[in-house]
XYZ file of C-alpha atoms in Angstrom:
706
model
C 0.313 -39.786 18.712
C -2.777 -37.592 18.443
C -2.848 -33.836 18.078
C -4.293 -32.260 21.226
C -6.511 -29.306 20.379
C -5.714 -27.285 23.500
C -1.953 -27.714 22.985
C -2.271 -26.793 19.303
C -4.177 -23.638 20.116
C -1.731 -22.622 22.826
C 1.217 -23.055 20.461
C -0.579 -21.129 17.709
C -1.122 -18.183 20.042
C 2.538 -18.281 21.120
C 3.557 -18.183 17.452
C 1.360 -15.161 16.756
C -1.601 -16.919 15.158
C -5.039 -15.999 16.483
C -7.229 -18.910 17.505
C -10.411 -16.853 17.549
C -11.619 -13.476 16.334
C -14.523 -11.076 16.626
C -16.599 -10.819 13.479
C -18.138 -7.680 12.032
C -21.424 -8.649 13.701
C -19.935 -8.686 17.205
C -19.858 -12.480 17.424
C -16.673 -14.235 18.579
C -15.695 -17.121 16.312
C -13.196 -19.918 16.907
C -10.729 -20.857 14.189
C -10.941 -24.552 13.254
C -8.029 -26.767 14.282
C -7.433 -27.848 10.673
C -7.119 -24.217 9.667
C -4.621 -23.558 12.446
C -2.524 -26.528 11.325
C -2.525 -25.212 7.744
C -1.649 -21.640 8.794
C 1.209 -22.895 10.957
C 2.471 -24.935 8.005
C 2.426 -21.785 5.891
C 4.681 -20.213 8.516
C 7.046 -23.170 8.336
C 5.821 -25.097 11.399
C 4.510 -28.511 10.365
C 2.543 -30.208 13.134
C 0.754 -33.527 12.756
C 0.776 -34.726 16.365
C 1.767 -33.714 19.887
C 5.390 -34.730 19.291
C 5.581 -32.163 16.487
C 4.040 -29.562 18.767
C 6.697 -30.223 21.394
C 9.487 -30.070 18.804
C 8.255 -26.748 17.410
C 7.956 -25.304 20.896
C 11.468 -26.425 21.851
C 12.930 -25.014 18.639
C 11.166 -21.713 19.263
C 12.477 -21.480 22.825
C 16.019 -22.473 21.786
C 16.270 -20.080 18.829
C 17.311 -16.882 20.688
C 19.914 -18.828 22.710
C 21.538 -20.249 19.588
C 22.328 -16.806 18.157
C 24.484 -14.115 19.747
C 22.283 -11.084 19.002
C 18.594 -10.576 18.289
C 18.156 -10.226 14.511
C 16.772 -6.701 14.862
C 15.865 -4.387 17.724
C 13.430 -1.509 17.148
C 13.128 1.120 19.896
C 11.478 4.493 20.408
C 13.764 7.470 20.922
C 14.029 8.532 24.533
C 13.188 5.112 25.892
C 16.094 3.177 27.349
C 16.130 -0.583 27.018
C 18.384 -3.580 27.371
C 19.738 -6.022 24.854
C 20.045 -9.779 25.496
C 23.326 -11.268 24.218
C 23.862 -15.055 24.156
C 27.326 -16.624 24.274
C 28.872 -19.890 25.357
C 28.601 -20.082 29.120
C 31.486 -18.257 30.798
C 32.680 -16.644 27.576
C 33.576 -12.939 27.594
C 31.715 -10.541 25.323
C 31.848 -6.814 24.631
C 29.101 -4.895 22.860
C 29.142 -1.524 21.190
C 26.972 0.503 18.840
C 28.170 1.782 15.488
C 25.893 4.752 14.936
C 24.528 5.661 11.542
C 26.498 8.921 11.574
C 29.772 7.085 12.204
C 29.893 7.549 15.986
C 30.604 4.732 18.434
C 28.964 3.969 21.770
C 30.133 1.247 24.164
C 27.257 -0.502 25.936
C 27.488 -1.339 29.624
C 26.709 -4.818 30.855
C 23.940 -5.098 33.439
C 22.922 -7.905 35.729
C 21.114 -10.883 34.241
C 20.704 -13.927 36.433
C 19.022 -16.134 33.849
C 20.383 -19.688 34.195
C 22.356 -21.054 31.215
C 20.638 -23.348 28.709
C 21.958 -26.357 26.833
C 21.674 -25.926 23.051
C 22.986 -28.645 20.756
C 25.282 -30.056 23.412
C 26.709 -26.627 24.335
C 25.898 -24.640 27.443
C 24.842 -21.128 26.474
C 24.623 -18.152 28.786
C 22.824 -14.838 28.578
C 24.359 -11.449 29.205
C 22.419 -8.207 29.090
C 23.591 -4.778 27.981
C 21.911 -1.428 28.650
C 20.793 0.585 25.627
C 20.793 4.297 26.534
C 17.712 6.412 25.874
C 19.599 9.300 24.259
C 20.442 7.577 20.970
C 19.731 9.542 17.790
C 17.087 8.447 15.326
C 18.369 6.072 12.697
C 19.598 2.676 11.637
C 22.488 1.695 13.887
C 24.521 -1.519 14.140
C 25.042 -3.543 17.298
C 28.432 -5.245 17.302
C 29.178 -8.084 19.738
C 32.787 -9.261 20.021
C 33.544 -12.702 21.467
C 36.636 -14.922 21.286
C 34.886 -16.729 18.440
C 34.456 -13.583 16.345
C 32.256 -10.608 15.581
C 28.443 -10.618 15.288
C 26.317 -7.719 14.021
C 22.618 -6.820 13.983
C 20.411 -3.785 13.381
C 19.214 -1.497 16.134
C 16.648 1.002 14.870
C 15.714 4.097 16.865
C 12.347 5.475 15.767
C 10.482 8.674 16.656
C 7.753 8.417 19.288
C 5.427 9.956 16.708
C 5.491 11.323 13.172
C 5.412 15.109 13.327
C 4.800 15.798 9.626
C 1.121 16.587 10.216
C 2.124 19.316 12.661
C 3.636 21.307 9.792
C 0.153 21.913 8.380
C -0.655 24.144 11.311
C -4.242 24.984 12.292
C -5.513 25.289 8.709
C -7.075 22.051 7.521
C -5.982 20.617 4.192
C -8.327 19.826 1.313
C -7.412 17.643 -1.634
C -8.691 15.737 -4.631
C -8.774 11.944 -4.905
C -8.303 10.500 -8.398
C -7.730 7.253 -10.239
C -4.880 8.513 -12.410
C -5.281 6.009 -15.254
C -8.854 7.254 -15.782
C -7.907 10.949 -16.113
C -6.586 11.745 -19.578
C -5.660 14.739 -21.688
C -5.372 15.355 -25.404
C -1.682 14.490 -24.992
C -2.229 11.100 -23.314
C -1.700 7.713 -24.908
C -5.217 6.514 -24.027
C -4.482 6.201 -20.290
C -3.730 8.897 -17.718
C 0.006 9.231 -17.094
C 2.559 11.099 -14.966
C 2.415 14.200 -17.141
C -1.341 14.197 -16.589
C -0.623 13.809 -12.873
C 1.688 16.828 -13.028
C -0.936 18.917 -14.841
C -3.773 17.726 -12.616
C -1.771 18.702 -9.530
C -0.984 22.097 -11.026
C -4.619 22.782 -11.957
C -6.201 21.613 -8.710
C -3.526 23.414 -6.717
C -3.286 26.741 -8.531
C -6.856 27.049 -9.886
C -8.821 25.403 -7.082
C -6.652 25.906 -3.978
C -6.206 22.206 -3.199
C -3.498 21.035 -0.806
C -3.006 17.467 -2.039
C -3.795 15.055 -4.822
C -4.326 11.408 -3.859
C -3.825 8.889 -6.660
C -4.246 5.126 -6.915
C -1.187 2.896 -6.397
C 1.211 3.354 -9.314
C 3.018 0.071 -8.608
C 4.335 -1.956 -11.523
C 2.351 -4.784 -13.049
C 3.805 -7.298 -15.520
C 6.374 -5.656 -17.816
C 4.560 -6.891 -20.915
C 0.881 -7.436 -21.777
C -1.479 -8.751 -20.663
C -1.415 -6.815 -17.390
C -3.611 -6.994 -14.308
C -5.969 -3.974 -14.338
C -6.184 -3.688 -10.547
C -3.635 -1.211 -9.169
C -3.943 -3.121 -5.888
C -2.544 -6.361 -7.339
C 0.938 -5.438 -8.630
C 4.072 -7.517 -9.139
C 6.011 -5.113 -6.901
C 5.070 -2.393 -4.454
C 8.427 -0.627 -4.639
C 8.694 0.285 -8.322
C 6.391 1.985 -10.822
C 4.466 0.865 -13.896
C 5.842 1.983 -17.296
C 2.202 2.453 -18.289
C 2.375 5.863 -16.563
C 5.355 7.249 -18.508
C 4.792 10.219 -20.800
C 7.016 9.299 -23.743
C 7.388 12.814 -25.112
C 8.678 14.091 -21.766
C 11.722 11.818 -21.851
C 14.655 14.238 -22.524
C 16.178 11.944 -25.145
C 12.997 12.295 -27.209
C 13.964 15.877 -28.071
C 17.252 14.699 -29.572
C 15.778 11.997 -31.784
C 16.005 12.471 -35.536
C 12.748 13.383 -37.215
C 12.195 9.930 -38.670
C 12.455 8.379 -35.182
C 9.930 10.853 -33.756
C 7.631 9.998 -36.637
C 7.839 6.300 -35.752
C 6.867 7.125 -32.163
C 3.996 9.289 -33.420
C 2.733 6.348 -35.447
C 2.863 4.161 -32.321
C 0.837 6.719 -30.384
C -1.779 7.421 -33.034
C -4.070 4.384 -32.588
C -4.073 4.443 -28.773
C -4.396 8.244 -28.569
C -7.702 7.885 -30.408
C -9.028 6.273 -27.237
C -8.620 9.487 -25.240
C -12.236 10.246 -26.147
C -13.431 6.755 -25.285
C -15.698 6.495 -22.212
C -16.759 2.826 -22.117
C -13.499 1.337 -20.840
C -9.702 1.614 -20.951
C -7.294 -0.620 -22.897
C -4.122 -1.004 -20.827
C -2.564 -3.827 -22.845
C -2.493 -1.986 -26.155
C -1.226 1.195 -24.502
C 1.585 -0.629 -22.745
C 2.603 -2.380 -25.975
C 2.799 0.956 -27.790
C 4.776 2.602 -25.014
C 7.242 -0.273 -24.743
C 7.928 -0.054 -28.467
C 8.492 3.694 -28.157
C 10.765 3.205 -25.160
C 12.870 0.698 -27.074
C 13.380 3.410 -29.697
C 14.363 5.930 -27.025
C 16.626 3.504 -25.184
C 18.757 3.154 -28.292
C 19.355 6.922 -28.385
C 22.644 8.100 -26.834
C 22.580 9.818 -23.453
C 24.700 12.797 -22.552
C 27.402 12.357 -19.918
C 25.291 14.277 -17.453
C 22.225 12.137 -18.081
C 24.295 8.979 -17.696
C 25.655 10.279 -14.391
C 22.107 10.792 -13.115
C 21.131 7.288 -14.189
C 24.175 5.866 -12.419
C 23.315 7.785 -9.243
C 19.736 6.482 -9.300
C 20.920 2.916 -9.872
C 23.373 3.151 -6.967
C 20.742 4.591 -4.636
C 18.134 1.898 -5.324
C 20.785 -0.818 -5.113
C 20.144 -4.537 -5.230
C 16.374 -4.141 -5.045
C 16.337 -2.343 -8.399
C 18.814 -4.792 -9.913
C 16.632 -7.729 -8.904
C 13.429 -6.092 -10.126
C 14.976 -5.263 -13.502
C 16.290 -8.826 -13.801
C 12.867 -10.311 -13.012
C 11.242 -7.930 -15.491
C 13.655 -9.015 -18.195
C 12.947 -12.665 -17.460
C 9.187 -12.129 -17.357
C 9.295 -10.266 -20.654
C 11.322 -13.032 -22.314
C 9.146 -15.874 -21.000
C 5.686 -14.285 -21.229
C 3.394 -16.185 -23.546
C 5.829 -19.064 -24.028
C 5.662 -22.636 -22.680
C 8.487 -21.613 -20.323
C 6.410 -18.939 -18.554
C 5.570 -21.347 -15.720
C 9.220 -21.160 -14.661
C 8.522 -17.691 -13.243
C 6.749 -19.402 -10.349
C 9.985 -20.953 -9.126
C 13.091 -19.395 -10.623
C 16.156 -21.493 -9.862
C 19.582 -19.947 -9.358
C 20.923 -21.368 -12.613
C 18.191 -19.655 -14.625
C 18.710 -16.392 -12.759
C 22.476 -16.340 -13.181
C 22.235 -17.212 -16.874
C 19.714 -14.409 -17.354
C 22.056 -11.829 -15.798
C 24.360 -12.380 -18.766
C 22.016 -13.342 -21.585
C 19.438 -10.635 -20.788
C 21.880 -7.902 -19.727
C 20.562 -5.423 -22.306
C 16.972 -6.033 -21.227
C 17.947 -5.649 -17.554
C 19.591 -2.320 -18.403
C 16.430 -1.277 -20.270
C 14.136 -1.943 -17.305
C 16.561 -0.163 -14.973
C 16.520 2.860 -17.290
C 12.717 2.853 -17.471
C 12.452 3.011 -13.676
C 14.836 5.977 -13.675
C 12.611 7.792 -16.183
C 9.593 7.100 -13.982
C 11.472 8.441 -10.969
C 12.220 11.658 -12.865
C 8.592 12.125 -13.893
C 7.350 11.383 -10.373
C 9.716 14.076 -9.099
C 8.392 16.518 -11.683
C 4.786 15.867 -10.623
C 5.547 16.512 -6.962
C 7.545 19.641 -7.826
C 4.646 20.983 -9.905
C 2.214 20.299 -7.075
C 4.284 22.276 -4.602
C 4.921 25.089 -7.078
C 1.144 25.314 -7.624
C 0.702 26.060 -3.931
C -0.156 22.622 -2.576
C 0.993 22.296 1.027
C 1.263 18.508 0.756
C 1.415 17.689 -2.938
C 1.016 14.217 -4.373
C -0.304 11.573 -1.994
C 0.720 8.112 -3.126
C -1.040 4.892 -2.194
C 0.588 1.681 -0.905
C -1.271 -1.520 -1.785
C -1.670 -4.343 0.751
C 0.409 -6.866 -1.163
C 1.545 -8.292 -4.491
C 0.679 -11.037 -6.956
C 1.491 -14.633 -6.095
C 3.825 -14.760 -9.101
C 5.773 -11.547 -9.519
C 8.949 -9.623 -8.858
C 8.390 -9.196 -5.123
C 7.121 -12.738 -4.599
C 10.426 -13.916 -6.106
C 12.782 -11.207 -4.820
C 11.340 -11.202 -1.290
C 10.487 -14.902 -1.135
C 12.633 -15.342 1.986
C 10.423 -12.915 3.947
C 7.039 -13.974 2.541
C 4.905 -16.881 3.739
C 4.213 -19.743 1.351
C 0.901 -21.554 1.063
C -1.001 -18.601 2.531
C -2.946 -15.784 0.948
C -4.028 -12.436 2.392
C -7.704 -11.565 2.503
C -10.470 -10.548 4.861
C -13.029 -12.449 6.939
C -16.715 -12.178 6.192
C -18.317 -8.771 6.719
C -21.603 -7.070 5.907
C -20.421 -6.319 2.356
C -18.734 -9.653 1.557
C -20.386 -12.381 3.567
C -18.182 -15.087 2.055
C -15.010 -13.224 3.000
C -12.374 -12.028 0.538
C -9.251 -13.672 -0.844
C -6.861 -11.158 -2.388
C -4.445 -13.873 -3.580
C -1.396 -12.116 -2.176
C 1.390 -13.752 -0.128
C 1.716 -12.172 3.338
C 4.889 -11.105 5.089
C 6.369 -13.827 7.302
C 6.616 -12.079 10.711
C 9.743 -13.874 11.938
C 11.567 -13.921 8.620
C 10.934 -10.206 8.152
C 12.438 -9.576 11.588
C 15.427 -11.772 10.736
C 15.956 -9.574 7.663
C 16.087 -6.555 9.958
C 12.852 -5.203 8.416
C 15.009 -3.870 5.582
C 12.629 -4.964 2.777
C 9.894 -2.919 4.479
C 12.256 0.038 4.933
C 13.575 -0.012 1.366
C 10.079 -0.099 -0.099
C 8.997 2.863 2.040
C 12.053 4.882 1.062
C 11.393 4.446 -2.655
C 7.703 5.302 -2.297
C 8.285 8.331 -0.077
C 11.018 9.851 -2.203
C 8.566 11.945 -4.254
C 5.502 11.793 -2.006
C 4.090 14.597 0.068
C 1.953 11.957 1.760
C 1.521 8.201 1.694
C -1.767 6.394 2.190
C -1.375 2.879 3.591
C -4.152 0.675 2.272
C -5.452 -1.646 5.014
C -3.047 -0.248 7.613
C -4.465 -2.819 10.030
C -2.262 -5.288 8.160
C 0.701 -3.855 10.056
C -0.921 -5.322 13.183
C -2.429 -8.514 11.788
C -3.365 -10.056 8.451
C -6.189 -12.464 7.693
C -4.294 -15.416 6.212
C -6.098 -18.082 4.194
C -4.424 -21.463 3.662
C -4.203 -22.585 0.054
C -7.375 -24.494 -0.873
C -9.513 -22.954 1.895
C -12.503 -20.700 1.451
C -11.845 -17.020 2.179
C -13.815 -17.131 5.435
C -11.774 -20.125 6.655
C -8.577 -18.392 7.720
C -6.913 -16.964 10.806
C -5.229 -13.742 11.840
C -1.428 -13.743 11.859
C -0.025 -11.034 14.112
C 2.997 -8.816 13.487
C 5.297 -6.789 15.704
C 3.359 -3.598 15.055
C 5.712 -1.592 17.253
C 8.545 -2.426 14.845
C 6.531 -2.116 11.612
C 4.958 1.211 12.517
C 8.105 2.479 14.211
C 10.048 2.035 10.968
C 7.196 3.615 9.007
C 7.346 6.579 11.405
C 11.120 6.881 11.061
C 11.120 6.907 7.273
C 8.166 9.311 7.134
C 9.807 11.688 9.590
C 13.041 11.685 7.622
C 11.384 12.243 4.248
C 8.801 14.735 5.541
C 5.949 12.498 4.405
C 2.488 12.658 5.923
C 1.097 9.165 6.623
C -2.574 8.186 6.388
C -3.728 4.706 7.307
C -6.882 3.228 5.805
C -8.210 1.875 9.097
C -11.653 0.720 7.994
C -13.105 -2.719 8.707
C -12.924 -4.984 11.749
C -10.240 -4.064 14.266
C -9.592 -3.879 17.987
C -10.557 -0.522 19.579
C -7.042 0.315 20.796
C -5.577 0.205 17.277
C -6.878 3.618 16.227
C -5.629 5.153 19.475
C -2.216 3.617 18.898
C -1.981 4.964 15.350
C -3.042 8.436 16.448
C -0.447 8.333 19.214
C 2.238 7.635 16.606
C 1.079 10.582 14.474
C -0.519 8.441 11.747
C -3.842 9.719 10.458
C -6.839 7.442 10.077
C -9.613 7.338 7.479
C -13.267 8.260 7.887
C -15.888 7.609 5.197
C -19.111 9.544 5.722
C -21.476 6.654 4.970
C -19.663 4.369 7.447
C -19.416 6.754 10.415
C -22.059 5.936 13.016
C -22.560 6.296 16.738
C -25.274 4.432 18.634
C -26.990 3.516 15.370
C -27.149 7.101 14.083
C -24.892 9.059 11.720
C -21.910 10.461 13.592
C -22.298 14.225 14.212
C -19.625 16.288 12.431
C -18.072 17.500 15.665
C -17.551 13.875 16.786
C -15.229 12.984 13.887
C -11.585 12.343 14.658
C -9.163 15.183 14.144
C -6.241 13.001 13.044
C -7.868 11.522 9.971
C -8.665 12.054 6.325
C -12.413 12.297 5.862
C -14.214 11.792 2.563
C -17.707 11.024 1.342
C -16.848 7.818 -0.491
C -14.114 5.391 -1.577
C -13.113 3.698 -4.833
C -15.056 0.611 -3.687
C -18.327 2.580 -3.670
C -20.027 4.337 -6.566
C -19.384 8.065 -6.940
C -21.756 9.975 -4.702
C -24.239 10.638 -7.519
C -24.457 6.901 -8.163
C -24.602 6.054 -4.477
C -27.516 8.423 -3.926
C -29.344 6.656 -6.765
C -28.665 3.206 -5.310
C -26.568 2.165 -8.312
C -24.446 -0.116 -6.131
C -27.469 -2.160 -5.105
C -28.673 -2.486 -8.695
C -25.208 -3.535 -9.861
C -24.761 -6.112 -7.114
C -28.186 -7.522 -7.968
C -27.275 -7.704 -11.641
C -24.046 -9.541 -10.761
C -25.729 -11.928 -8.312
C -23.901 -10.596 -5.262
C -26.837 -9.763 -3.011
C -27.445 -11.891 0.082
C -30.977 -10.509 0.551
C -33.912 -9.980 -1.823
C -33.494 -6.918 -4.066
C -36.396 -4.942 -2.628
C -35.257 -5.570 0.936
C -31.729 -4.501 0.025
C -33.035 -1.351 -1.634
C -35.152 -0.492 1.379
C -32.300 -0.974 3.857
C -29.922 1.007 1.681
C -32.398 3.868 1.172
C -33.125 4.056 4.910
C -29.410 4.301 5.677
C -28.948 7.097 3.114
C -32.001 8.962 4.367
C -30.666 8.951 7.924
C -27.593 10.811 6.681
C -29.592 13.192 4.500
C -31.930 13.961 7.411
C -28.903 15.188 9.352
C -28.029 17.492 6.483
C -31.581 18.844 6.425
C -31.431 19.474 10.163
C -28.195 21.382 9.651
C -29.812 23.573 7.004
C -27.520 22.265 4.282
C -30.121 20.471 2.171
C -33.304 22.087 0.909
C -36.418 20.131 -0.105
C -36.260 18.984 -3.712
C -32.482 19.487 -3.932
C -30.826 18.279 -7.122
C -28.202 15.552 -7.153
C -25.412 18.118 -7.530
C -26.804 20.190 -4.655
C -26.951 17.063 -2.487
C -23.343 16.188 -3.321
C -22.271 19.704 -2.333
C -24.288 19.500 0.909
C -22.625 16.213 1.852
C -19.200 17.758 1.376
C -20.168 20.891 3.302
C -21.271 18.582 6.116
C -17.852 16.893 6.115
C -16.154 20.274 6.040
C -17.727 20.935 9.451
C -15.753 18.091 11.010
C -12.402 18.700 12.736
C -10.667 16.159 10.465
C -7.244 17.431 9.488
C -7.609 16.301 5.859
C -10.686 16.376 3.658
C -10.627 14.427 0.398
C -12.980 15.202 -2.491
C -13.250 12.517 -5.166
C -12.687 13.749 -8.685
C -15.652 11.673 -9.841
C -17.851 13.739 -7.516
C -16.408 16.952 -8.935
C -17.515 16.083 -12.463
C -20.742 14.195 -11.694
C -19.566 10.720 -12.757
C -21.866 7.897 -11.567
C -20.059 4.683 -12.486
C -18.157 2.709 -9.874
C -14.452 2.032 -10.437
C -14.355 -1.282 -8.581
C -17.056 -3.705 -7.543
C -15.642 -5.919 -4.761
C -16.289 -9.602 -5.237
C -15.999 -9.502 -9.030
C -13.323 -10.108 -11.624
C -14.272 -10.108 -15.298
C -17.994 -9.768 -14.526
C -17.455 -6.003 -14.322
C -14.766 -3.764 -15.924
C -13.073 -3.010 -12.607
C -10.395 -0.296 -12.707
C -11.129 0.389 -16.384
C -13.717 3.175 -16.234
C -12.558 6.472 -17.851
C -13.556 9.752 -16.214
C -16.787 11.137 -17.680
C -19.550 13.599 -16.794
C -23.234 12.714 -16.134
C -23.884 12.644 -19.881
C -20.992 10.202 -20.396
C -18.848 12.773 -22.148
C -15.122 12.385 -21.415
C -13.655 14.858 -18.929
C -10.006 15.693 -19.562
C -7.360 17.211 -17.337
C -7.618 20.435 -19.322
C -11.407 20.512 -18.897
C -10.976 20.568 -15.124
C -9.299 23.959 -15.231
C -12.570 25.597 -16.318
C -15.195 22.995 -15.394
C -17.986 24.881 -13.552
C -19.258 21.823 -11.695
C -15.793 21.095 -10.305
C -15.362 24.749 -9.338
C -18.705 24.821 -7.504
C -17.949 21.769 -5.361
C -14.390 22.693 -4.457
C -15.349 26.311 -3.798
C -18.159 25.174 -1.470
C -15.735 23.016 0.533
C -13.215 25.853 0.847
C -15.932 28.272 1.939
C -17.265 25.915 4.588
C -13.823 25.256 6.008
C -13.008 28.976 6.133
C -16.016 29.465 8.447
C -14.779 27.003 11.040
């Protein structure tokens, strides 16, 4: 039997897979049938002919009737609803809510005249129960009692909107954006760490009046070298990389005997010499040195009080931490051996054996995460004590590596055979493949969205704000079947009301400001929806246009974080010089002739600079530094609630951190912070750096005039 295209496309849409999409150029494109078949297979629906289509459709329609309760129900506070409950036809059922605070609420049955349906030879009926609109925020349990037993499911009540931004009041917030690994001090181990984060927050807060400090994702990579340099391609998004630990700040270090401290000093000595290096960073050697030092510290006895704190942390993070530590122990033991391939498909026998054989290593990785949690807390505390109204803003990556802790631990809620990426756009005309497994929409719902919740809770624990990279992924993700080109994919849609509702709930409870990176191709209503839920957007000066002209400052959104550039563009000094065009030409990434690309790029920059001249911000013959200041003064005239200033712009750095579309062709994510003369700039330098002071002072002055 053949596969009918129209029936395939109808089923795909019903299963949340887009059959067409609007490209960046305004052209609507159809997704090929073969691609749809492959995407559906990645979601667990294998269709080769019309009989398969019919079987998948029947299974989909039967699924809610076969279970008593929906796997998870996510509602907004103040909005009443009703809950479908399926039981054998004619069977009695009672339903009540067990509230998060311990209270109980009986639900009243309402009329539902839906005819019964035969499922597996049994006649199933549907009852409906009213969910009142006055339920408190939180994670509640629905309990259905039938003669056959008790069934439970989550019911989550979320806030209509996140109110954390309201606490800022009328005064706009200004902050610094930094790639933490690139910002070192004389006390670093060759890479910026959490003590550097603490000091950077203190300096920018107390000395320069900043309200927040945005850093790159600090998610964990492999627990042993070699490690992936990109902070946006971790093995987990919930836990933190040991690379960022400051060894000397571990309390047990103070109690070590002198000979043990000397051994740690000898481990630090060779990598600390790289603090003055400006060509590139060496993560692998740094991680090796720190792991050796941590092994020394782990062997030191802990006081009863310290052990109690470790136990409390372990209990709070629960099974997620236990699984991550177990995977880390396995990865460390198998890395570089012929057995490493087993990490791609860990069987239960291997896992259970490792729990016993690698118990000490599991305990070590658990302990390391606790130390990281303590140092993250110290950084946020220092930021607030320095006067920051928000503090540290953490960054959540889009996804994780194909082989990693999350891809194993969360395999039941991730799609197989699919990879997240982006369709073609004006910057990447072949599309992008990020080689990350996407959430499986239905499986995530069946898990009650708890993996999403648990990750957010860990990340928000010590965050004044959380930036969500590619927040559009909470609505839909561009999914590429294995073996396809990046441009040959399809959008898979998610229940954004549930995903963002849970994000709003956890942010409201933790007092965390949420910023979504909403750049790229999206439907117009998405930004309005996010703003309505109290989630800020992102505006990049060079990308903001209206009717072909630069967007006037007064036309910027209020609920957003505005900045001049991003980590995927050169620092402003380099952008003004066209360094990005020259680099893309050198790497063979240009789609047009070099001179044409230079002309188009220069014309686009000049249109923005002409606006600055018209505003009286930019004088003829202005220097590069004066132009950078003028661009930031221009942004300070917008109503945007947050204004981010890149640290690279503060110090005059020109080199780009990440060139999209490259791997080893360019040292992505390995560029240390330096000034225009390629001298290293340390955390301590920033306290007295005149260039940094001039830029940040200019932004504060401009905002004070509004």
